[in-house]
Coordinates of N, CA and C in Angstrom, one line a residue:
Chain A
S122 N 48.5 -24.7 -1.3 CA 48.1 -25.5 -2.6 C 47.0 -26.5 -2.2
Q123 N 46.2 -27.0 -3.3 CA 45.2 -27.7 -3.1 C 45.9 -29.2 -3.2
Q124 N 46.7 -29.6 -2.2 CA 47.1 -30.8 -2.4 C 46.4 -32.1 -2.0
G125 N 46.3 -33.0 -3.1 CA 46.0 -34.4 -2.7 C 46.9 -35.2 -2.0
E126 N 46.5 -35.8 -1.0 CA 47.7 -36.7 -0.2 C 46.9 -38.0 0.0
E127 N 47.4 -39.2 -0.6 CA 46.8 -40.4 -0.3 C 47.3 -41.2 0.8
D128 N 46.6 -42.0 1.1 CA 46.9 -42.8 2.3 C 46.1 -44.1 1.9
P129 N 46.8 -45.3 2.2 CA 48.1 -45.6 2.3 C 49.0 -45.2 1.1
Q130 N 50.3 -45.3 1.3 CA 51.4 -45.1 0.0 C 51.3 -46.4 -0.7
A131 N 51.0 -47.5 0.0 CA 51.4 -48.8 -0.5 C 50.3 -49.8 0.0
L132 N 49.7 -50.7 -0.8 CA 48.6 -51.4 -0.1 C 48.8 -52.8 -1.0
S133 N 48.6 -53.9 -0.4 CA 49.0 -55.3 -0.8 C 47.8 -56.0 -0.4
I134 N 46.9 -56.7 -1.4 CA 45.7 -57.4 -0.9 C 45.6 -58.6 -1.9
Q135 N 44.9 -59.6 -1.5 CA 44.7 -60.8 -2.2 C 43.5 -60.5 -3.3
E136 N 43.5 -61.3 -4.5 CA 42.6 -61.2 -5.4 C 41.2 -61.5 -4.7
G137 N 40.4 -60.6 -5.0 CA 38.8 -60.8 -4.5 C 38.4 -60.0 -3.3
E138 N 39.7 -59.5 -2.7 CA 39.4 -58.3 -1.5 C 39.1 -57.1 -2.1
N139 N 38.5 -56.2 -1.3 CA 38.3 -54.9 -1.5 C 39.5 -54.0 -1.2
A140 N 39.7 -53.0 -1.9 CA 40.9 -52.0 -1.8 C 40.4 -50.8 -1.4
T141 N 40.7 -50.1 -0.4 CA 40.3 -48.6 0.0 C 41.4 -47.9 0.0
M142 N 41.4 -46.6 -0.7 CA 42.5 -45.7 -0.8 C 41.8 -44.2 -0.5
N143 N 42.5 -43.7 0.4 CA 41.9 -42.5 0.9 C 42.9 -41.2 0.4
C144 N 42.3 -40.1 0.3 CA 42.8 -38.9 -0.2 C 42.3 -37.6 0.5
S145 N 43.4 -36.7 1.0 CA 42.8 -35.7 1.8 C 43.6 -34.3 1.2
Y146 N 43.1 -33.3 1.3 CA 43.4 -32.0 0.5 C 43.2 -30.8 1.4
K147 N 43.8 -29.8 1.0 CA 43.7 -28.6 2.0 C 42.9 -27.4 1.6
T148 N 42.4 -27.3 0.5 CA 41.8 -26.1 0.1 C 40.4 -26.3 -0.6
S149 N 39.3 -25.3 -0.8 CA 38.2 -25.7 -1.4 C 38.6 -26.0 -2.9
I150 N 37.6 -26.9 -3.5 CA 37.8 -27.5 -4.8 C 36.6 -27.4 -5.6
N151 N 36.9 -27.5 -6.9 CA 35.6 -27.5 -7.8 C 35.3 -29.1 -8.0
N152 N 36.0 -29.8 -8.1 CA 35.9 -31.4 -8.3 C 37.1 -32.1 -8.1
L153 N 37.0 -33.3 -7.6 CA 37.9 -34.3 -7.4 C 38.1 -35.4 -8.3
Q154 N 39.2 -36.0 -8.6 CA 39.2 -36.9 -9.9 C 40.1 -38.1 -9.4
W155 N 39.8 -39.2 -9.8 CA 40.9 -40.4 -9.6 C 41.4 -41.0 -10.9
Y156 N 42.7 -41.1 -10.7 CA 43.3 -41.5 -11.8 C 44.1 -42.8 -11.3
R157 N 44.4 -43.7 -12.6 CA 45.3 -44.8 -12.3 C 46.4 -44.9 -13.5
Q158 N 47.7 -45.4 -12.9 CA 48.7 -45.2 -13.6 C 49.3 -46.6 -13.4
N159 N 49.6 -47.4 -14.7 CA 50.5 -48.4 -14.6 C 51.8 -48.0 -14.9
S160 N 52.8 -48.9 -14.5 CA 54.2 -48.6 -14.2 C 54.7 -48.1 -15.6
G161 N 55.1 -46.6 -15.6 CA 55.8 -46.1 -16.8 C 54.7 -45.9 -17.8
R162 N 53.5 -45.8 -17.6 CA 52.4 -45.5 -18.6 C 51.6 -44.0 -18.3
G163 N 50.8 -43.7 -19.4 CA 50.1 -42.7 -19.0 C 49.1 -42.7 -17.8
L164 N 48.4 -41.7 -17.6 CA 47.4 -41.7 -16.4 C 46.0 -42.0 -17.2
V165 N 45.2 -42.9 -16.4 CA 43.8 -43.3 -17.0 C 42.7 -42.5 -16.1
H166 N 41.8 -41.8 -16.6 CA 40.9 -41.1 -15.8 C 39.9 -42.2 -15.4
L167 N 39.6 -42.4 -13.9 CA 38.7 -43.4 -13.6 C 37.2 -42.7 -13.1
I168 N 37.3 -41.7 -12.4 CA 35.9 -41.1 -12.1 C 36.2 -39.6 -11.5
L169 N 35.1 -38.9 -11.7 CA 35.3 -37.5 -11.3 C 33.9 -37.4 -10.4
I170 N 34.3 -36.6 -9.3 CA 33.0 -36.4 -8.4 C 33.2 -34.8 -8.0
R171 N 31.9 -34.1 -8.4 CA 32.0 -32.7 -8.1 C 31.8 -32.4 -6.8
S172 N 32.3 -31.1 -6.3 CA 32.2 -30.7 -4.9 C 30.8 -30.8 -4.3
N173 N 29.5 -30.8 -5.0 CA 28.4 -30.9 -4.5 C 27.7 -32.4 -4.5
E174 N 28.9 -33.3 -4.9 CA 28.3 -34.7 -4.6 C 28.8 -35.3 -3.6
R175 N 28.4 -36.4 -3.1 CA 28.9 -37.2 -1.8 C 29.4 -38.6 -2.3
E176 N 28.7 -39.1 -3.3 CA 29.2 -40.4 -3.5 C 28.9 -40.8 -5.2
K177 N 29.8 -41.6 -5.6 CA 29.7 -42.0 -7.1 C 30.1 -43.2 -7.3
H178 N 29.4 -44.0 -8.3 CA 29.9 -45.4 -8.6 C 30.2 -45.4 -10.0
S179 N 31.0 -46.3 -10.3 CA 31.5 -46.6 -11.7 C 32.0 -48.1 -11.9
G180 N 31.1 -49.0 -12.1 CA 31.5 -50.5 -12.2 C 31.9 -51.0 -10.9
R181 N 33.0 -51.3 -10.7 CA 33.5 -51.7 -9.2 C 34.2 -50.7 -8.5
L182 N 34.2 -49.6 -9.0 CA 34.6 -48.1 -8.2 C 33.6 -47.7 -7.4
R183 N 33.8 -47.2 -6.3 CA 32.9 -46.3 -5.6 C 33.9 -45.2 -5.1
V184 N 33.6 -44.0 -5.1 CA 34.2 -42.8 -4.6 C 33.2 -42.0 -3.7
T185 N 33.8 -41.5 -2.7 CA 33.0 -40.6 -1.8 C 33.9 -39.4 -1.7
L186 N 33.0 -38.2 -1.4 CA 33.7 -37.2 -1.1 C 33.1 -36.4 0.3
D187 N 34.0 -36.1 1.1 CA 33.3 -35.3 2.2 C 34.2 -33.9 2.2
T188 N 33.5 -33.0 1.9 CA 34.0 -31.6 1.5 C 34.3 -31.1 3.1
S189 N 33.6 -31.4 4.0 CA 33.7 -30.8 5.4 C 35.1 -31.4 5.9
K190 N 35.5 -32.5 5.8 CA 36.6 -33.2 6.0 C 37.7 -33.1 5.3
K191 N 37.5 -32.4 4.0 CA 38.5 -32.5 2.8 C 39.0 -33.6 2.5
S192 N 38.2 -34.7 2.4 CA 38.8 -36.1 2.2 C 37.9 -36.7 1.3
S193 N 38.5 -37.7 0.5 CA 37.9 -38.5 -0.6 C 38.3 -39.9 -0.4
S194 N 37.5 -40.9 -0.7 CA 38.0 -42.2 -0.8 C 37.7 -43.0 -2.1
L195 N 38.5 -43.9 -2.5 CA 38.2 -44.7 -3.6 C 38.2 -46.1 -3.1
L196 N 37.2 -46.9 -3.5 CA 36.9 -48.3 -3.1 C 36.9 -49.1 -4.4
I197 N 37.8 -50.0 -4.5 CA 37.6 -51.0 -5.6 C 37.1 -52.2 -4.9
T198 N 35.9 -52.7 -5.4 CA 35.6 -53.9 -4.9 C 36.0 -55.3 -5.7
A199 N 36.0 -56.5 -5.0 CA 36.2 -57.7 -5.9 C 37.6 -57.5 -6.6
S200 N 38.6 -57.0 -6.0 CA 40.0 -56.8 -6.8 C 40.3 -57.9 -7.6
R201 N 41.1 -57.5 -8.7 CA 41.7 -58.5 -9.6 C 43.1 -58.3 -9.8
A202 N 43.8 -59.2 -10.1 CA 45.4 -59.0 -10.6 C 45.5 -57.8 -11.5
A203 N 44.8 -57.7 -12.4 CA 44.8 -56.5 -13.3 C 44.6 -55.3 -12.6
D204 N 44.1 -55.0 -11.6 CA 44.1 -53.7 -10.8 C 45.4 -53.3 -10.2
T205 N 46.2 -54.2 -10.2 CA 47.6 -53.5 -9.9 C 48.0 -52.4 -10.5
A206 N 48.3 -51.2 -9.9 CA 48.7 -50.0 -10.4 C 48.9 -48.9 -9.3
S207 N 49.3 -47.9 -9.7 CA 49.3 -46.5 -8.7 C 48.0 -45.9 -9.0
Y208 N 47.5 -45.7 -7.8 CA 46.0 -44.7 -8.0 C 46.3 -43.4 -7.4
F209 N 45.9 -42.4 -8.1 CA 46.2 -41.0 -7.7 C 44.9 -40.1 -7.6
C210 N 44.8 -39.4 -6.7 CA 43.5 -38.5 -6.6 C 44.2 -37.1 -7.0
A211 N 43.2 -36.2 -7.5 CA 43.6 -34.9 -8.1 C 42.6 -34.0 -8.0
T212 N 43.0 -32.8 -7.3 CA 41.8 -31.9 -7.1 C 41.9 -30.9 -8.2
A213 N 40.7 -30.6 -8.4 CA 40.5 -29.5 -9.5 C 40.1 -28.0 -9.2
N214 N 40.6 -27.0 -9.7 CA 40.2 -25.8 -9.4 C 39.0 -25.4 -10.4
A215 N 38.5 -24.3 -10.3 CA 37.4 -23.8 -11.3 C 38.0 -24.1 -12.7
G216 N 39.2 -23.8 -13.1 CA 39.7 -23.9 -14.4 C 40.3 -25.3 -14.8
N217 N 39.6 -26.4 -13.7 CA 40.2 -27.7 -14.0 C 41.6 -28.0 -14.1
M218 N 42.3 -27.0 -13.5 CA 43.7 -27.5 -13.1 C 44.0 -28.6 -12.2
L219 N 44.6 -29.5 -12.3 CA 44.6 -30.5 -11.4 C 45.8 -30.4 -10.6
T220 N 45.7 -30.9 -9.4 CA 46.9 -31.0 -8.4 C 46.9 -32.4 -7.8
F221 N 47.8 -33.1 -8.1 CA 47.9 -34.6 -7.9 C 48.7 -34.8 -6.5
G222 N 48.1 -36.0 -5.9 CA 48.7 -36.5 -4.7 C 49.8 -37.4 -5.2
G223 N 50.3 -38.0 -4.1 CA 51.6 -38.9 -4.3 C 51.3 -40.2 -4.9
G224 N 50.0 -40.6 -4.7 CA 49.6 -41.9 -5.3 C 49.7 -43.0 -4.2
T225 N 48.8 -43.7 -4.4 CA 48.7 -45.3 -3.6 C 49.2 -46.3 -4.6
R226 N 50.4 -47.2 -4.2 CA 50.7 -48.2 -5.3 C 50.0 -49.5 -4.6
L227 N 48.9 -50.0 -5.3 CA 48.2 -51.1 -5.1 C 48.8 -52.3 -5.8
M228 N 48.9 -53.5 -5.1 CA 49.4 -54.8 -5.7 C 48.2 -55.6 -5.2
V229 N 47.6 -56.4 -6.4 CA 46.8 -57.4 -5.9 C 47.3 -58.8 -6.3
K230 N 47.4 -59.4 -5.4 CA 48.0 -61.1 -5.5 C 47.0 -62.0 -6.0
P231 N 47.4 -62.6 -7.0 CA 46.4 -63.6 -7.7 C 46.3 -64.9 -6.6
Chain B
E427 N 38.8 -46.8 -29.2 CA 38.6 -45.7 -28.4 C 39.7 -44.4 -28.5
P428 N 39.3 -43.3 -28.8 CA 40.1 -42.0 -29.3 C 41.4 -41.9 -28.1
E429 N 42.4 -41.7 -28.7 CA 43.7 -41.7 -27.9 C 44.4 -40.3 -28.0
V430 N 44.8 -39.8 -27.1 CA 45.9 -38.6 -27.0 C 47.4 -39.4 -27.5
T431 N 47.8 -38.7 -28.6 CA 49.3 -39.4 -29.1 C 50.2 -38.4 -28.8
Q432 N 51.3 -39.0 -28.1 CA 52.5 -38.0 -28.1 C 53.8 -38.5 -28.5
T433 N 54.5 -37.8 -29.4 CA 55.9 -38.1 -30.0 C 56.9 -37.1 -29.5
P434 N 58.2 -37.6 -29.4 CA 58.5 -39.0 -29.2 C 58.3 -39.6 -28.1
S435 N 58.4 -40.9 -28.0 CA 58.2 -41.5 -26.6 C 59.4 -41.2 -25.7
H436 N 60.5 -41.3 -26.4 CA 61.7 -40.8 -25.6 C 62.7 -39.8 -26.3
Q437 N 63.2 -38.8 -25.6 CA 64.3 -38.0 -26.1 C 65.2 -37.6 -25.2
V438 N 66.4 -37.7 -25.8 CA 67.6 -37.4 -25.0 C 68.3 -36.2 -25.7
T439 N 68.5 -35.2 -25.0 CA 68.9 -33.8 -25.5 C 70.0 -33.3 -24.5
Q440 N 71.0 -32.5 -25.1 CA 72.1 -32.0 -24.3 C 71.6 -30.7 -23.7
M441 N 71.9 -30.6 -22.4 CA 71.8 -29.2 -21.8 C 72.0 -28.1 -22.8
G442 N 71.0 -27.2 -22.6 CA 71.2 -26.1 -23.3 C 70.5 -26.1 -24.9
Q443 N 70.1 -27.1 -25.2 CA 69.4 -27.5 -26.3 C 67.9 -27.1 -26.4
E444 N 67.4 -26.9 -27.4 CA 65.8 -26.8 -27.5 C 65.3 -28.1 -28.0
V445 N 64.1 -28.4 -27.3 CA 63.3 -29.6 -27.6 C 61.8 -29.3 -27.8
I446 N 61.3 -29.8 -28.8 CA 59.9 -29.7 -28.8 C 59.3 -31.1 -28.7
L447 N 58.4 -31.0 -27.9 CA 57.6 -32.4 -27.7 C 55.9 -32.1 -28.3
R448 N 55.7 -33.0 -28.8 CA 54.4 -32.9 -29.7 C 53.3 -33.9 -29.2
C449 N 52.2 -33.5 -29.5 CA 51.0 -34.2 -28.9 C 49.8 -33.9 -29.9
V450 N 49.1 -35.0 -30.1 CA 47.9 -34.8 -30.9 C 46.8 -35.0 -30.0
P451 N 45.9 -34.2 -29.6 CA 44.8 -34.2 -28.8 C 43.6 -35.0 -29.4
I452 N 42.7 -35.4 -28.5 CA 41.4 -36.0 -29.2 C 40.7 -35.0 -29.9
S453 N 40.3 -35.2 -31.1 CA 39.9 -34.1 -32.1 C 38.6 -33.4 -31.6
N454 N 37.8 -33.8 -30.9 CA 36.6 -33.0 -30.5 C 36.9 -32.3 -29.2
H455 N 38.0 -32.4 -28.6 CA 38.4 -32.0 -27.2 C 38.6 -30.3 -27.5
L456 N 38.4 -29.5 -26.5 CA 38.5 -28.1 -26.5 C 39.8 -27.6 -25.6
Y457 N 40.2 -28.5 -24.7 CA 41.0 -28.1 -23.5 C 42.2 -28.9 -23.5
F458 N 43.3 -28.3 -23.6 CA 44.5 -28.9 -23.6 C 45.6 -28.6 -22.3
Y459 N 46.4 -29.7 -22.2 CA 47.2 -29.5 -20.9 C 48.5 -30.1 -21.0
W460 N 49.6 -29.7 -20.2 CA 50.8 -30.3 -20.3 C 51.0 -30.5 -18.8
Y461 N 51.6 -31.8 -18.3 CA 52.0 -31.8 -17.0 C 53.3 -32.7 -17.0
R462 N 54.0 -32.7 -16.0 CA 55.2 -33.4 -16.0 C 55.4 -34.3 -14.7
Q463 N 56.2 -35.3 -14.8 CA 56.3 -36.1 -13.5 C 58.0 -36.3 -13.6
I464 N 58.5 -35.7 -12.6 CA 59.9 -36.0 -12.5 C 59.8 -37.5 -11.7
L465 N 61.1 -38.3 -12.0 CA 61.0 -39.7 -11.6 C 60.9 -39.6 -9.9
G466 N 60.0 -40.6 -9.4 CA 59.7 -40.6 -8.0 C 59.1 -39.4 -7.5
Q467 N 58.6 -38.5 -8.1 CA 57.8 -37.4 -7.7 C 56.3 -37.2 -8.2
K468 N 55.6 -36.3 -7.6 CA 54.2 -36.1 -8.0 C 54.0 -35.5 -9.5
V469 N 53.0 -36.0 -10.2 CA 52.6 -35.4 -11.4 C 52.5 -33.7 -11.2
E470 N 53.1 -33.0 -11.8 CA 53.0 -31.4 -11.7 C 52.2 -30.9 -12.9
F471 N 51.3 -29.8 -12.7 CA 50.6 -29.1 -13.8 C 51.8 -28.1 -14.2
L472 N 51.7 -28.0 -15.5 CA 52.6 -27.0 -16.2 C 51.6 -25.7 -16.9
V473 N 50.8 -26.2 -17.8 CA 50.0 -25.1 -18.4 C 48.9 -25.8 -18.9
S474 N 47.7 -24.9 -19.1 CA 46.3 -25.3 -19.8 C 46.1 -24.2 -21.0
F475 N 45.5 -24.8 -21.9 CA 45.4 -24.1 -23.3 C 44.0 -24.3 -23.8
Y476 N 43.3 -23.0 -23.9 CA 41.9 -23.1 -24.5 C 41.7 -22.0 -25.4
N477 N 41.0 -22.2 -26.5 CA 40.7 -21.2 -27.4 C 41.9 -20.4 -28.1
N478 N 43.0 -21.2 -28.1 CA 44.3 -20.6 -28.7 C 44.9 -19.9 -27.7
E479 N 44.7 -20.0 -26.7 CA 45.7 -19.1 -25.7 C 45.8 -20.0 -24.4
I480 N 46.9 -19.5 -23.5 CA 47.0 -20.1 -22.3 C 45.9 -19.5 -21.3
S481 N 45.4 -20.6 -20.6 CA 44.4 -20.0 -19.8 C 45.0 -20.2 -18.2
E482 N 46.1 -21.1 -18.0 CA 46.3 -21.1 -16.7 C 47.7 -21.7 -16.8
K483 N 48.9 -21.3 -15.9 CA 50.4 -21.6 -16.0 C 50.8 -21.8 -14.5
S484 N 51.5 -22.7 -14.3 CA 52.2 -22.9 -13.0 C 53.6 -22.0 -13.1
E485 N 54.2 -22.1 -11.8 CA 55.3 -21.3 -11.6 C 56.5 -22.2 -12.4
I486 N 56.3 -23.4 -12.6 CA 57.4 -24.0 -13.2 C 57.4 -23.6 -14.8
F487 N 56.5 -23.2 -15.3 CA 56.1 -22.6 -16.9 C 56.6 -21.3 -16.9
D488 N 58.1 -21.3 -16.9 CA 58.8 -19.9 -17.1 C 59.0 -19.6 -18.4
D489 N 59.7 -18.5 -18.7 CA 60.1 -18.0 -20.0 C 60.7 -19.1 -21.0
Q490 N 61.2 -20.1 -20.4 CA 62.0 -21.1 -21.2 C 60.8 -22.1 -21.7
F491 N 59.7 -22.0 -21.3 CA 58.6 -22.8 -22.0 C 57.6 -22.1 -22.8
S492 N 57.2 -22.8 -23.8 CA 56.1 -22.2 -24.6 C 55.3 -23.4 -25.2
V493 N 54.1 -23.0 -25.3 CA 53.1 -23.9 -26.1 C 52.4 -23.3 -27.3
E494 N 52.2 -24.3 -28.3 CA 51.5 -23.6 -29.6 C 50.4 -24.8 -30.0
R495 N 49.6 -24.2 -30.8 CA 48.6 -25.1 -31.5 C 48.7 -24.7 -33.0
P496 N 49.9 -25.1 -33.6 CA 50.3 -24.7 -35.0 C 49.1 -24.9 -35.9
D497 N 48.3 -26.0 -35.8 CA 47.2 -26.2 -36.7 C 46.1 -26.8 -36.1
G498 N 45.2 -27.3 -36.6 CA 43.8 -27.8 -36.0 C 44.2 -29.2 -35.1
S499 N 45.3 -29.8 -35.4 CA 45.6 -31.0 -34.6 C 46.6 -31.0 -33.6
N500 N 47.8 -30.5 -33.9 CA 48.7 -30.8 -33.0 C 48.8 -29.5 -31.9
F501 N 49.6 -30.0 -30.8 CA 49.8 -29.1 -29.8 C 51.1 -29.6 -29.2
T502 N 51.9 -28.5 -29.1 CA 53.3 -28.7 -28.9 C 53.8 -27.8 -27.6
L503 N 54.7 -28.6 -27.0 CA 55.5 -28.0 -25.8 C 57.0 -27.7 -26.1
K504 N 57.5 -26.4 -26.2 CA 58.8 -26.3 -26.5 C 59.6 -25.9 -25.1
I505 N 60.6 -26.2 -24.9 CA 61.5 -25.8 -23.9 C 62.8 -25.2 -24.6
R506 N 63.0 -24.0 -24.4 CA 64.1 -23.4 -25.4 C 65.5 -23.8 -25.0
S507 N 66.0 -23.7 -23.8 CA 67.3 -24.2 -23.3 C 67.3 -25.1 -22.1
T508 N 67.2 -26.3 -22.2 CA 67.1 -27.2 -21.3 C 68.1 -27.3 -20.2
K509 N 67.6 -27.9 -19.2 CA 68.5 -27.9 -17.9 C 68.3 -29.5 -17.5
L510 N 69.3 -29.8 -16.8 CA 69.2 -30.9 -16.1 C 67.9 -31.4 -15.4
E511 N 67.6 -30.5 -14.7 CA 66.2 -30.6 -13.9 C 65.1 -30.5 -14.6
D512 N 65.1 -30.5 -16.0 CA 63.9 -30.7 -17.0 C 63.7 -32.2 -17.3
S513 N 64.7 -33.0 -16.9 CA 64.6 -34.5 -17.0 C 63.2 -34.9 -16.3
A514 N 62.2 -35.2 -17.2 CA 61.1 -35.8 -16.5 C 60.3 -36.5 -17.7
M515 N 59.1 -37.1 -17.3 CA 58.1 -37.6 -18.1 C 57.0 -36.4 -18.3
Y516 N 57.0 -36.3 -19.6 CA 55.9 -35.0 -19.9 C 54.7 -35.5 -20.6
F517 N 53.6 -35.2 -20.0 CA 52.2 -35.8 -20.3 C 51.6 -34.5 -21.0
C518 N 50.8 -34.9 -22.1 CA 49.9 -34.1 -22.7 C 48.5 -34.6 -22.3
A519 N 47.5 -33.9 -22.4 CA 46.2 -34.3 -21.9 C 45.3 -33.4 -22.6
S520 N 43.9 -33.8 -22.8 CA 42.9 -33.0 -23.2 C 41.7 -33.3 -22.7
S521 N 40.7 -32.4 -22.7 CA 39.3 -33.0 -22.1 C 38.3 -32.0 -22.9
E522 N 37.2 -32.6 -23.2 CA 36.1 -32.1 -24.1 C 35.5 -31.1 -23.3
A523 N 35.4 -30.8 -22.1 CA 34.9 -29.7 -21.4 C 35.7 -29.3 -20.2
Q524 N 35.3 -28.2 -19.6 CA 36.2 -27.5 -18.4 C 36.1 -28.5 -17.4
V525 N 34.8 -29.0 -17.0 CA 34.7 -29.7 -15.7 C 34.6 -31.4 -16.3
H526 N 35.7 -31.8 -16.5 CA 35.6 -33.2 -17.2 C 36.9 -34.0 -16.8
G527 N 36.8 -35.1 -16.9 CA 38.0 -35.9 -16.7 C 39.1 -35.6 -18.0
Y528 N 40.3 -35.9 -18.0 CA 41.4 -35.8 -18.8 C 41.5 -37.3 -19.6
T529 N 41.8 -36.9 -20.7 CA 42.5 -38.2 -21.4 C 44.0 -37.8 -21.6
F530 N 44.8 -38.5 -20.9 CA 46.2 -38.3 -21.0 C 46.9 -39.1 -22.2
G531 N 48.0 -38.5 -22.7 CA 48.8 -39.4 -23.5 C 49.7 -40.1 -22.7
S532 N 50.5 -41.2 -23.4 CA 51.4 -41.9 -22.9 C 52.7 -41.5 -22.5
G533 N 52.9 -40.0 -22.7 CA 54.2 -39.4 -22.2 C 55.2 -39.3 -23.1
T534 N 56.2 -38.5 -23.0 CA 57.4 -38.4 -23.5 C 58.5 -38.3 -22.6
R535 N 59.4 -39.3 -22.4 CA 60.3 -39.3 -21.4 C 61.7 -38.4 -21.8
L536 N 61.8 -37.4 -21.4 CA 62.9 -36.5 -21.7 C 64.1 -36.8 -20.7
T537 N 65.2 -36.8 -21.3 CA 66.5 -36.9 -20.4 C 67.4 -35.8 -21.0
V538 N 67.7 -35.1 -20.2 CA 68.6 -34.0 -20.4 C 70.1 -34.2 -19.9
V539 N 71.1 -34.4 -20.6 CA 72.4 -34.7 -20.3 C 73.4 -33.5 -20.3

């Protein structure tokens, strides 16, 4: 299956620091998406990067994709306490069916 | 900002009972999905729906599951005879194009007792 697996599973940083989360997957993909989930809530789409793209930015978010290594990273710069959440990568096939990883739990301490 | 609305937020049902989970996707979206998340586990794909038919489904989505778009706004997931292992958070999502991020609803927590 096209599994996304995040690393680390948990990350604790101070406000103002950068947070980097990594994702690896196994098979070819159409695109890769990152989502955020606050405890007990729905998933919020953050960013989509297509298989022919290498880097994408959205505000304080920077996503990279290396299809040769089957990996992606999400960088959150200048983190805030409000960024505390779980972050998931999800690989998409041609039909946009998503396969989610286990997530990274990010805690940003004020 | 447009939202995907799911009802109910919590549902408790007895094993063997039928449940219907309801969703109102974003009005101009064309692709609809159901996912579930068992407590402590990954979010899992169940089914995708486009142009009034199922476009893709997972192994989880067996004969006990069905989806319907009975009118222009609602999108429902029915589980005919619930099992204990169906207990999970069920998320509905929609997207406006095939290659596009999803908008997820807040989920329905289903507890089968």
